[in-house]
PDB file of C-alpha atoms and ligand atoms in Angstrom:
ATOM      1  CA  MET A 220      -0.080  -0.180   0.129  1.00 73.00           C
ATOM      2  CA  HIS A 221       2.347   2.837   1.063  1.00 88.00           C
ATOM      3  CA  ARG A 222       5.526   3.431  -1.916  1.00 94.00           C
ATOM      4  CA  SER A 223       7.959   6.058  -2.078  1.00 97.00           C
ATOM      5  CA  THR A 224      10.005   7.247  -5.874  1.00 98.00           C
ATOM      6  CA  ARG A 225      13.193   8.716  -5.434  1.00 98.00           C
ATOM      7  CA  ARG A 226      11.967  10.769  -3.588  1.00 98.00           C
ATOM      8  CA  LEU A 227       8.892  11.237  -3.223  1.00 98.00           C
ATOM      9  CA  THR A 228       6.546   8.788  -0.726  1.00 98.00           C
ATOM     10  CA  LEU A 229       2.814   7.574  -1.560  1.00 98.00           C
ATOM     11  CA  ARG A 230      -0.214   6.246   0.987  1.00 98.00           C
ATOM     12  CA  PRO A 231      -4.049   6.355   0.672  1.00 98.00           C
ATOM     13  CA  PRO A 232      -5.605   8.982   1.989  1.00 98.00           C
ATOM     14  CA  THR A 233      -7.302   8.597   5.424  1.00 98.00           C
ATOM     15  CA  GLN A 234      -9.741  10.874   6.500  1.00 97.00           C
ATOM     16  CA  ASP A 235      -7.151  12.809   8.310  1.00 97.00           C
ATOM     17  CA  ASP A 236      -6.143  13.398   4.886  1.00 98.00           C
ATOM     18  CA  VAL A 237      -9.317  16.454   4.755  1.00 98.00           C
ATOM     19  CA  HIS A 238      -7.936  19.736   6.101  1.00 98.00           C
ATOM     20  CA  SER A 239      -4.769  18.410   2.841  1.00 98.00           C
ATOM     21  CA  VAL A 240      -7.185  18.012   0.361  1.00 98.00           C
ATOM     22  CA  PHE A 241      -8.724  21.354   1.292  1.00 98.00           C
ATOM     23  CA  ALA A 242      -5.757  23.178   1.411  1.00 98.00           C
ATOM     24  CA  ILE A 243      -4.816  21.872  -2.174  1.00 98.00           C
ATOM     25  CA  TYR A 244      -7.964  21.874  -4.234  1.00 98.00           C
ATOM     26  CA  GLY A 245      -9.670  24.711  -2.711  1.00 98.00           C
ATOM     27  CA  ASP A 246      -6.810  26.718  -3.554  1.00 98.00           C
ATOM     28  CA  PRO A 247      -7.603  29.071  -6.989  1.00 98.00           C
ATOM     29  CA  ALA A 248      -3.340  28.351  -8.484  1.00 98.00           C
ATOM     30  CA  THR A 249      -4.218  24.773  -8.135  1.00 98.00           C
ATOM     31  CA  HIS A 250      -7.866  24.729 -10.665  1.00 96.00           C
ATOM     32  CA  ARG A 251      -6.381  27.471 -13.398  1.00 96.00           C
ATOM     33  CA  PHE A 252      -7.392  25.003 -15.502  1.00 95.00           C
ATOM     34  CA  ASN A 253     -10.360  23.589 -13.942  1.00 92.00           C
ATOM     35  CA  PRO A 254     -13.276  24.795 -15.311  1.00 90.00           C
ATOM     36  CA  ALA A 255     -15.116  23.098 -12.361  1.00 90.00           C
ATOM     37  CA  GLY A 256     -13.160  25.389  -9.877  1.00 94.00           C
ATOM     38  CA  PRO A 257     -11.306  25.464  -7.051  1.00 97.00           C
ATOM     39  CA  LEU A 258     -13.906  23.094  -4.185  1.00 98.00           C
ATOM     40  CA  LYS A 259     -15.398  25.686  -2.244  1.00 97.00           C
ATOM     41  CA  THR A 260     -15.690  23.838   1.610  1.00 97.00           C
ATOM     42  CA  GLN A 261     -14.221  21.400   3.422  1.00 97.00           C
ATOM     43  CA  HIS A 262     -17.567  19.416   3.576  1.00 98.00           C
ATOM     44  CA  HIS A 263     -17.043  19.313  -0.072  1.00 98.00           C
ATOM     45  CA  ALA A 264     -13.171  18.140   0.522  1.00 98.00           C
ATOM     46  CA  ALA A 265     -15.124  15.020   3.162  1.00 98.00           C
ATOM     47  CA  ALA A 266     -16.806  13.972   0.753  1.00 98.00           C
ATOM     48  CA  MET A 267     -13.766  14.113  -2.737  1.00 98.00           C
ATOM     49  CA  LEU A 268     -12.574  11.966  -0.094  1.00 98.00           C
ATOM     50  CA  LYS A 269     -14.681   9.909   0.527  1.00 98.00           C
ATOM     51  CA  ARG A 270     -15.301   9.037  -2.559  1.00 98.00           C
ATOM     52  CA  TRP A 271     -11.166   8.174  -3.275  1.00 98.00           C
ATOM     53  CA  MET A 272     -11.475   6.024   0.036  1.00 98.00           C
ATOM     54  CA  VAL A 273     -14.316   3.874  -1.937  1.00 98.00           C
ATOM     55  CA  HIS A 274     -12.578   3.947  -4.740  1.00 98.00           C
ATOM     56  CA  TRP A 275      -9.361   1.757  -2.111  1.00 98.00           C
ATOM     57  CA  GLN A 276     -11.463  -0.436  -1.097  1.00 98.00           C
ATOM     58  CA  SER A 277     -13.379  -1.483  -3.607  1.00 97.00           C
ATOM     59  CA  ALA A 278     -10.741  -1.260  -6.283  1.00 98.00           C
ATOM     60  CA  GLY A 279      -7.215  -1.752  -3.842  1.00 97.00           C
ATOM     61  CA  TYR A 280      -5.837   0.351  -5.584  1.00 98.00           C
ATOM     62  CA  GLY A 281      -6.751   4.968  -5.818  1.00 98.00           C
ATOM     63  CA  GLN A 282      -5.087   8.711  -5.838  1.00 98.00           C
ATOM     64  CA  TRP A 283      -2.300   8.857  -3.345  1.00 98.00           C
ATOM     65  CA  ALA A 284      -1.444  11.057  -0.786  1.00 98.00           C
ATOM     66  CA  ILE A 285       2.138  12.708  -1.761  1.00 98.00           C
ATOM     67  CA  ALA A 286       4.940  13.686   0.375  1.00 98.00           C
ATOM     68  CA  GLU A 287       9.180  13.954   0.446  1.00 98.00           C
ATOM     69  CA  ARG A 288      10.245  10.898   2.081  1.00 98.00           C
ATOM     70  CA  ASP A 289      12.308  13.788   4.062  1.00 97.00           C
ATOM     71  CA  ALA A 290       8.941  14.974   5.318  1.00 98.00           C
ATOM     72  CA  PRO A 291       6.351  12.467   4.995  1.00 96.00           C
ATOM     73  CA  ASP A 292       3.824  13.864   6.811  1.00 96.00           C
ATOM     74  CA  VAL A 293       3.954  17.071   5.129  1.00 98.00           C
ATOM     75  CA  ILE A 294       1.646  16.515   2.838  1.00 98.00           C
ATOM     76  CA  ILE A 295       2.115  18.151  -0.866  1.00 98.00           C
ATOM     77  CA  GLY A 296      -0.117  16.960  -3.432  1.00 98.00           C
ATOM     78  CA  PHE A 297      -2.567  14.102  -4.856  1.00 98.00           C
ATOM     79  CA  GLY A 298      -2.446  11.422  -7.693  1.00 98.00           C
ATOM     80  CA  GLY A 299      -2.321   8.383  -9.406  1.00 98.00           C
ATOM     81  CA  LEU A 300      -4.292   6.441 -11.635  1.00 98.00           C
ATOM     82  CA  ASP A 301      -8.004   5.373 -10.330  1.00 98.00           C
ATOM     83  CA  LYS A 302     -11.168   4.471 -12.240  1.00 97.00           C
ATOM     84  CA  ARG A 303     -13.322   7.663 -13.632  1.00 96.00           C
ATOM     85  CA  PRO A 304     -15.770   8.436 -17.185  1.00 96.00           C
ATOM     86  CA  TYR A 305     -14.115   9.468 -19.949  1.00 97.00           C
ATOM     87  CA  GLY A 306     -17.648  10.167 -21.645  1.00 93.00           C
ATOM     88  CA  PRO A 307     -19.502   6.908 -21.861  1.00 94.00           C
ATOM     89  CA  VAL A 308     -16.769   4.597 -21.500  1.00 96.00           C
ATOM     90  CA  GLU A 309     -14.685   4.044 -17.744  1.00 97.00           C
ATOM     91  CA  ARG A 310     -11.115   4.687 -17.905  1.00 98.00           C
ATOM     92  CA  LEU A 311      -7.809   3.845 -15.875  1.00 98.00           C
ATOM     93  CA  ASN A 312      -6.883   7.666 -15.234  1.00 98.00           C
ATOM     94  CA  LEU A 313      -3.373   9.439 -14.426  1.00 98.00           C
ATOM     95  CA  GLY A 314      -4.072  12.695 -12.102  1.00 98.00           C
ATOM     96  CA  TYR A 315      -2.402  14.968  -9.546  1.00 98.00           C
ATOM     97  CA  ARG A 316      -2.393  17.654  -8.190  1.00 98.00           C
ATOM     98  CA  PHE A 317       0.153  19.106  -6.054  1.00 98.00           C
ATOM     99  CA  ALA A 318       0.593  22.772  -3.635  1.00 98.00           C
ATOM    100  CA  VAL A 319       1.680  25.379  -5.554  1.00 98.00           C
ATOM    101  CA  ALA A 320       4.493  25.487  -3.034  1.00 98.00           C
ATOM    102  CA  ALA A 321       5.767  21.897  -5.323  1.00 98.00           C
ATOM    103  CA  TRP A 322       5.482  22.688  -8.765  1.00 98.00           C
ATOM    104  CA  GLY A 323       8.818  22.170 -10.985  1.00 98.00           C
ATOM    105  CA  LYS A 324      10.714  20.171  -8.860  1.00 98.00           C
ATOM    106  CA  GLY A 325      10.074  17.778 -10.914  1.00 98.00           C
ATOM    107  CA  TYR A 326       7.366  16.365  -8.809  1.00 98.00           C
ATOM    108  CA  ALA A 327       4.704  15.297 -10.865  1.00 98.00           C
ATOM    109  CA  THR A 328       6.281  13.554 -13.379  1.00 98.00           C
ATOM    110  CA  GLU A 329       8.545  11.795 -11.546  1.00 98.00           C
ATOM    111  CA  LEU A 330       4.331  10.279  -9.844  1.00 98.00           C
ATOM    112  CA  SER A 331       3.391  10.073 -12.891  1.00 98.00           C
ATOM    113  CA  GLN A 332       6.227   7.516 -14.138  1.00 98.00           C
ATOM    114  CA  ALA A 333       5.476   6.157 -10.408  1.00 98.00           C
ATOM    115  CA  SER A 334       1.271   6.110 -11.052  1.00 98.00           C
ATOM    116  CA  LEU A 335       3.002   3.910 -14.815  1.00 98.00           C
ATOM    117  CA  ASP A 336       5.018   1.138 -13.291  1.00 97.00           C
ATOM    118  CA  PHE A 337       2.736  -0.043 -10.770  1.00 97.00           C
ATOM    119  CA  GLY A 338      -0.476   0.074 -13.514  1.00 98.00           C
ATOM    120  CA  PHE A 339       1.642  -1.547 -16.377  1.00 97.00           C
ATOM    121  CA  ALA A 340       4.026  -4.437 -13.543  1.00 96.00           C
ATOM    122  CA  GLU A 341       1.234  -4.167 -11.054  1.00 97.00           C
ATOM    123  CA  LEU A 342      -2.717  -3.717 -12.087  1.00 97.00           C
ATOM    124  CA  ASP A 343      -1.222  -5.211 -15.287  1.00 97.00           C
ATOM    125  CA  VAL A 344      -3.458  -3.190 -16.929  1.00 97.00           C
ATOM    126  CA  PRO A 345      -2.504  -3.078 -21.179  1.00 97.00           C
ATOM    127  CA  GLU A 346      -3.431   1.043 -21.117  1.00 98.00           C
ATOM    128  CA  VAL A 347      -2.855   4.156 -19.462  1.00 98.00           C
ATOM    129  CA  PHE A 348      -5.081   7.389 -19.922  1.00 98.00           C
ATOM    130  CA  ALA A 349      -4.992  11.250 -19.179  1.00 98.00           C
ATOM    131  CA  MET A 350      -6.534  13.977 -19.750  1.00 98.00           C
ATOM    132  CA  VAL A 351      -5.637  17.547 -20.336  1.00 98.00           C
ATOM    133  CA  ARG A 352      -7.428  20.693 -20.845  1.00 97.00           C
ATOM    134  CA  PRO A 353      -5.957  22.269 -23.922  1.00 96.00           C
ATOM    135  CA  GLY A 354      -3.783  25.491 -22.948  1.00 96.00           C
ATOM    136  CA  HIS A 355      -2.008  23.375 -20.702  1.00 98.00           C
ATOM    137  CA  GLY A 356       0.959  23.668 -20.608  1.00 98.00           C
ATOM    138  CA  ALA A 357       3.148  22.483 -18.228  1.00 98.00           C
ATOM    139  CA  SER A 358       0.320  18.821 -17.293  1.00 98.00           C
ATOM    140  CA  ILE A 359       1.004  18.189 -21.460  1.00 98.00           C
ATOM    141  CA  ARG A 360       4.408  18.663 -20.745  1.00 98.00           C
ATOM    142  CA  VAL A 361       4.669  15.899 -17.303  1.00 98.00           C
ATOM    143  CA  LEU A 362       2.749  14.044 -19.695  1.00 98.00           C
ATOM    144  CA  GLU A 363       4.707  13.317 -23.102  1.00 98.00           C
ATOM    145  CA  LYS A 364       7.779  13.509 -20.334  1.00 98.00           C
ATOM    146  CA  VAL A 365       6.625   9.824 -18.921  1.00 98.00           C
ATOM    147  CA  GLY A 366       6.275   8.921 -22.901  1.00 97.00           C
ATOM    148  CA  MET A 367       2.416   9.158 -23.158  1.00 98.00           C
ATOM    149  CA  ARG A 368       0.624  10.427 -26.077  1.00 98.00           C
ATOM    150  CA  CYS A 369      -2.016  12.206 -27.334  1.00 98.00           C
ATOM    151  CA  ILE A 370      -4.927  10.370 -29.464  1.00 97.00           C
ATOM    152  CA  ASP A 371      -8.068  11.867 -29.137  1.00 97.00           C
ATOM    153  CA  THR A 372     -10.629  14.892 -28.168  1.00 97.00           C
ATOM    154  CA  LEU A 373     -12.598  14.301 -25.662  1.00 97.00           C
ATOM    155  CA  ASP A 374     -15.657  17.396 -25.610  1.00 95.00           C
ATOM    156  CA  ASP A 375     -16.351  17.582 -22.420  1.00 92.00           C
ATOM    157  CA  VAL A 376     -16.630  22.155 -21.062  1.00 90.00           C
ATOM    158  CA  PRO A 377     -19.611  22.566 -22.890  1.00 91.00           C
ATOM    159  CA  GLY A 378     -19.268  25.872 -25.209  1.00 92.00           C
ATOM    160  CA  GLU A 379     -14.730  24.654 -24.714  1.00 93.00           C
ATOM    161  CA  PRO A 380     -12.509  23.342 -26.191  1.00 95.00           C
ATOM    162  CA  PRO A 381     -12.289  19.622 -25.923  1.00 97.00           C
ATOM    163  CA  SER A 382     -10.034  18.216 -23.529  1.00 97.00           C
ATOM    164  CA  LEU A 383      -6.655  16.695 -24.741  1.00 98.00           C
ATOM    165  CA  VAL A 384      -6.733  12.336 -24.428  1.00 98.00           C
ATOM    166  CA  TYR A 385      -3.527  10.760 -23.737  1.00 98.00           C
ATOM    167  CA  ARG A 386      -2.333   6.902 -23.286  1.00 98.00           C
ATOM    168  CA  ALA A 387       0.808   5.385 -22.389  1.00 98.00           C
ATOM    169  CA  SER A 388       0.281   1.598 -24.130  1.00 96.00           C
ATOM    170  CA  ARG A 389       2.661  -1.358 -21.701  1.00 90.00           C
ATOM    171  CA  ALA A 390       3.822  -2.416 -25.889  1.00 85.00           C
ATOM    172  CA  GLN A 391       5.380   0.693 -26.127  1.00 78.00           C
ATOM    173  CA  GLU A 392       6.605   0.912 -23.531  1.00 56.00           C
ATOM    174  CA  ARG A 393       8.065  -2.058 -22.644  1.00 43.00           C
TER     175      ARG A 393
HETATM  176  C1  COA B 656       0.305  20.683 -13.467  1.00 60.65           C
HETATM  177  C2  COA B 656       1.627  20.479 -12.353  1.00 60.65           C
HETATM  178  C3  COA B 656       1.096  18.771 -11.941  1.00 60.65           C
HETATM  179  C4  COA B 656       2.955  20.164 -12.312  1.00 60.65           C
HETATM  180  O1  COA B 656       3.685  19.190 -11.572  1.00 60.65           O
HETATM  181  P1  COA B 656       4.973  19.617 -11.065  1.00 60.65           P
HETATM  182  O2  COA B 656       5.405  19.053 -10.427  1.00 60.65           O
HETATM  183  O3  COA B 656       5.589  21.943 -11.478  1.00 60.65           O
HETATM  184  O4  COA B 656       5.520  19.006 -12.845  1.00 60.65           O
HETATM  185  P2  COA B 656       7.259  19.270 -12.696  1.00 60.65           P
HETATM  186  O5  COA B 656       7.775  19.395 -12.400  1.00 60.65           O
HETATM  187  O6  COA B 656       7.493  17.549 -12.540  1.00 60.65           O
HETATM  188  O7  COA B 656       7.568  19.313 -14.516  1.00 60.65           O
HETATM  189  C5  COA B 656       6.927  20.109 -14.925  1.00 60.65           C
HETATM  190  C6  COA B 656       6.911  20.723 -16.466  1.00 60.65           C
HETATM  191  O8  COA B 656       6.799  21.622 -17.486  1.00 60.65           O
HETATM  192  C7  COA B 656       7.390  22.543 -17.806  1.00 60.65           C
HETATM  193  N1  COA B 656       6.353  23.456 -18.267  1.00 60.65           N
HETATM  194  C8  COA B 656       5.788  24.469 -16.824  1.00 60.65           C
HETATM  195  N2  COA B 656       5.203  24.903 -16.961  1.00 60.65           N
HETATM  196  C9  COA B 656       4.459  25.242 -18.120  1.00 60.65           C
HETATM  197  C10 COA B 656       3.987  25.590 -19.676  1.00 60.65           C
HETATM  198  N3  COA B 656       3.027  27.404 -18.847  1.00 60.65           N
HETATM  199  N4  COA B 656       4.255  25.188 -20.264  1.00 60.65           N
HETATM  200  C11 COA B 656       4.814  24.137 -20.979  1.00 60.65           C
HETATM  201  N5  COA B 656       5.153  23.540 -19.927  1.00 60.65           N
HETATM  202  C12 COA B 656       5.774  23.956 -19.300  1.00 60.65           C
HETATM  203  C13 COA B 656       7.736  22.565 -16.945  1.00 60.65           C
HETATM  204  O9  COA B 656       9.592  23.177 -17.348  1.00 60.65           O
HETATM  205  C14 COA B 656       8.446  21.129 -16.835  1.00 60.65           C
HETATM  206  O10 COA B 656       8.675  20.401 -17.659  1.00 60.65           O
HETATM  207  P3  COA B 656      11.227  20.561 -17.923  1.00 60.65           P
HETATM  208  O11 COA B 656      11.609  19.228 -16.887  1.00 60.65           O
HETATM  209  O12 COA B 656      11.053  19.959 -19.662  1.00 60.65           O
HETATM  210  O13 COA B 656      11.698  21.517 -17.670  1.00 60.65           O
HETATM  211  C15 COA B 656       1.851  20.911 -10.639  1.00 60.65           C
HETATM  212  O14 COA B 656       1.800  22.628 -11.776  1.00 60.65           O
HETATM  213  C16 COA B 656       0.078  21.364 -10.954  1.00 60.65           C
HETATM  214  O15 COA B 656      -0.665  20.251  -9.800  1.00 60.65           O
HETATM  215  N6  COA B 656      -0.966  21.888 -11.149  1.00 60.65           N
HETATM  216  C17 COA B 656      -2.853  22.539 -10.169  1.00 60.65           C
HETATM  217  C18 COA B 656      -3.192  21.005 -10.466  1.00 60.65           C
HETATM  218  C19 COA B 656      -3.536  20.171 -12.104  1.00 60.65           C
HETATM  219  O16 COA B 656      -3.588  21.413 -13.693  1.00 60.65           O
HETATM  220  N7  COA B 656      -3.152  18.827 -12.369  1.00 60.65           N
HETATM  221  C20 COA B 656      -3.081  17.833 -13.671  1.00 60.65           C
HETATM  222  C21 COA B 656      -4.313  19.062 -14.044  1.00 60.65           C
HETATM  223  S1  COA B 656      -4.566  17.929 -15.640  1.00 60.65           S
END
């Protein structure tokens, strides 16, 4: 359940993470490219955390709470793999959201690579997907750095340009 990368420690979220969830997901800066906007209340954060924990219970994996190995009690972000709807189909999705203070250190790339390795080696899935807004240069760069390629678009925001759908496949990785 707990795992580490070169600089990060990853663990399943717990109810005690609600303050960290709200600090990160309630910050407008972390939602600049998310049309839904930041979470408005801690109640919304608790509801999202509950959904993540239900996913862990049913699937055995899900969003990790992420900390630096040197400071394991300070949560700097959340991310990893979970099942999400892509229009009418459900896909294994790579997602991440880090506190602003943690940006620019390569952490999203490190988390993403660990997530793909986990998906291919341990979940034994053939493909992992990610969805990103077309103007989100930093997130697009992260996906491309871990070898994901844009394979499609998804019209998920009414009146706005479609999101980009990225994919990594095990065949391509190995
Ligand atoms: C997007 C996000 C995950 C990036 O995290 P990060 O840890 O800073 O990412 P990394 O340091 O691993 O890599 C970022 C890369 O994007 C590049 N980059 C940064 N800003 C950029 C921009 N505006 N346009 C293009 N590339 C950009 C960086 O230079 C780096 O590439 P490099 O290693 O080749 O120099 C982080 O900013 C975040 O959590 N944002 C809020 C939540 C969010 O938007 N999540 C994604 C939803 S799809």
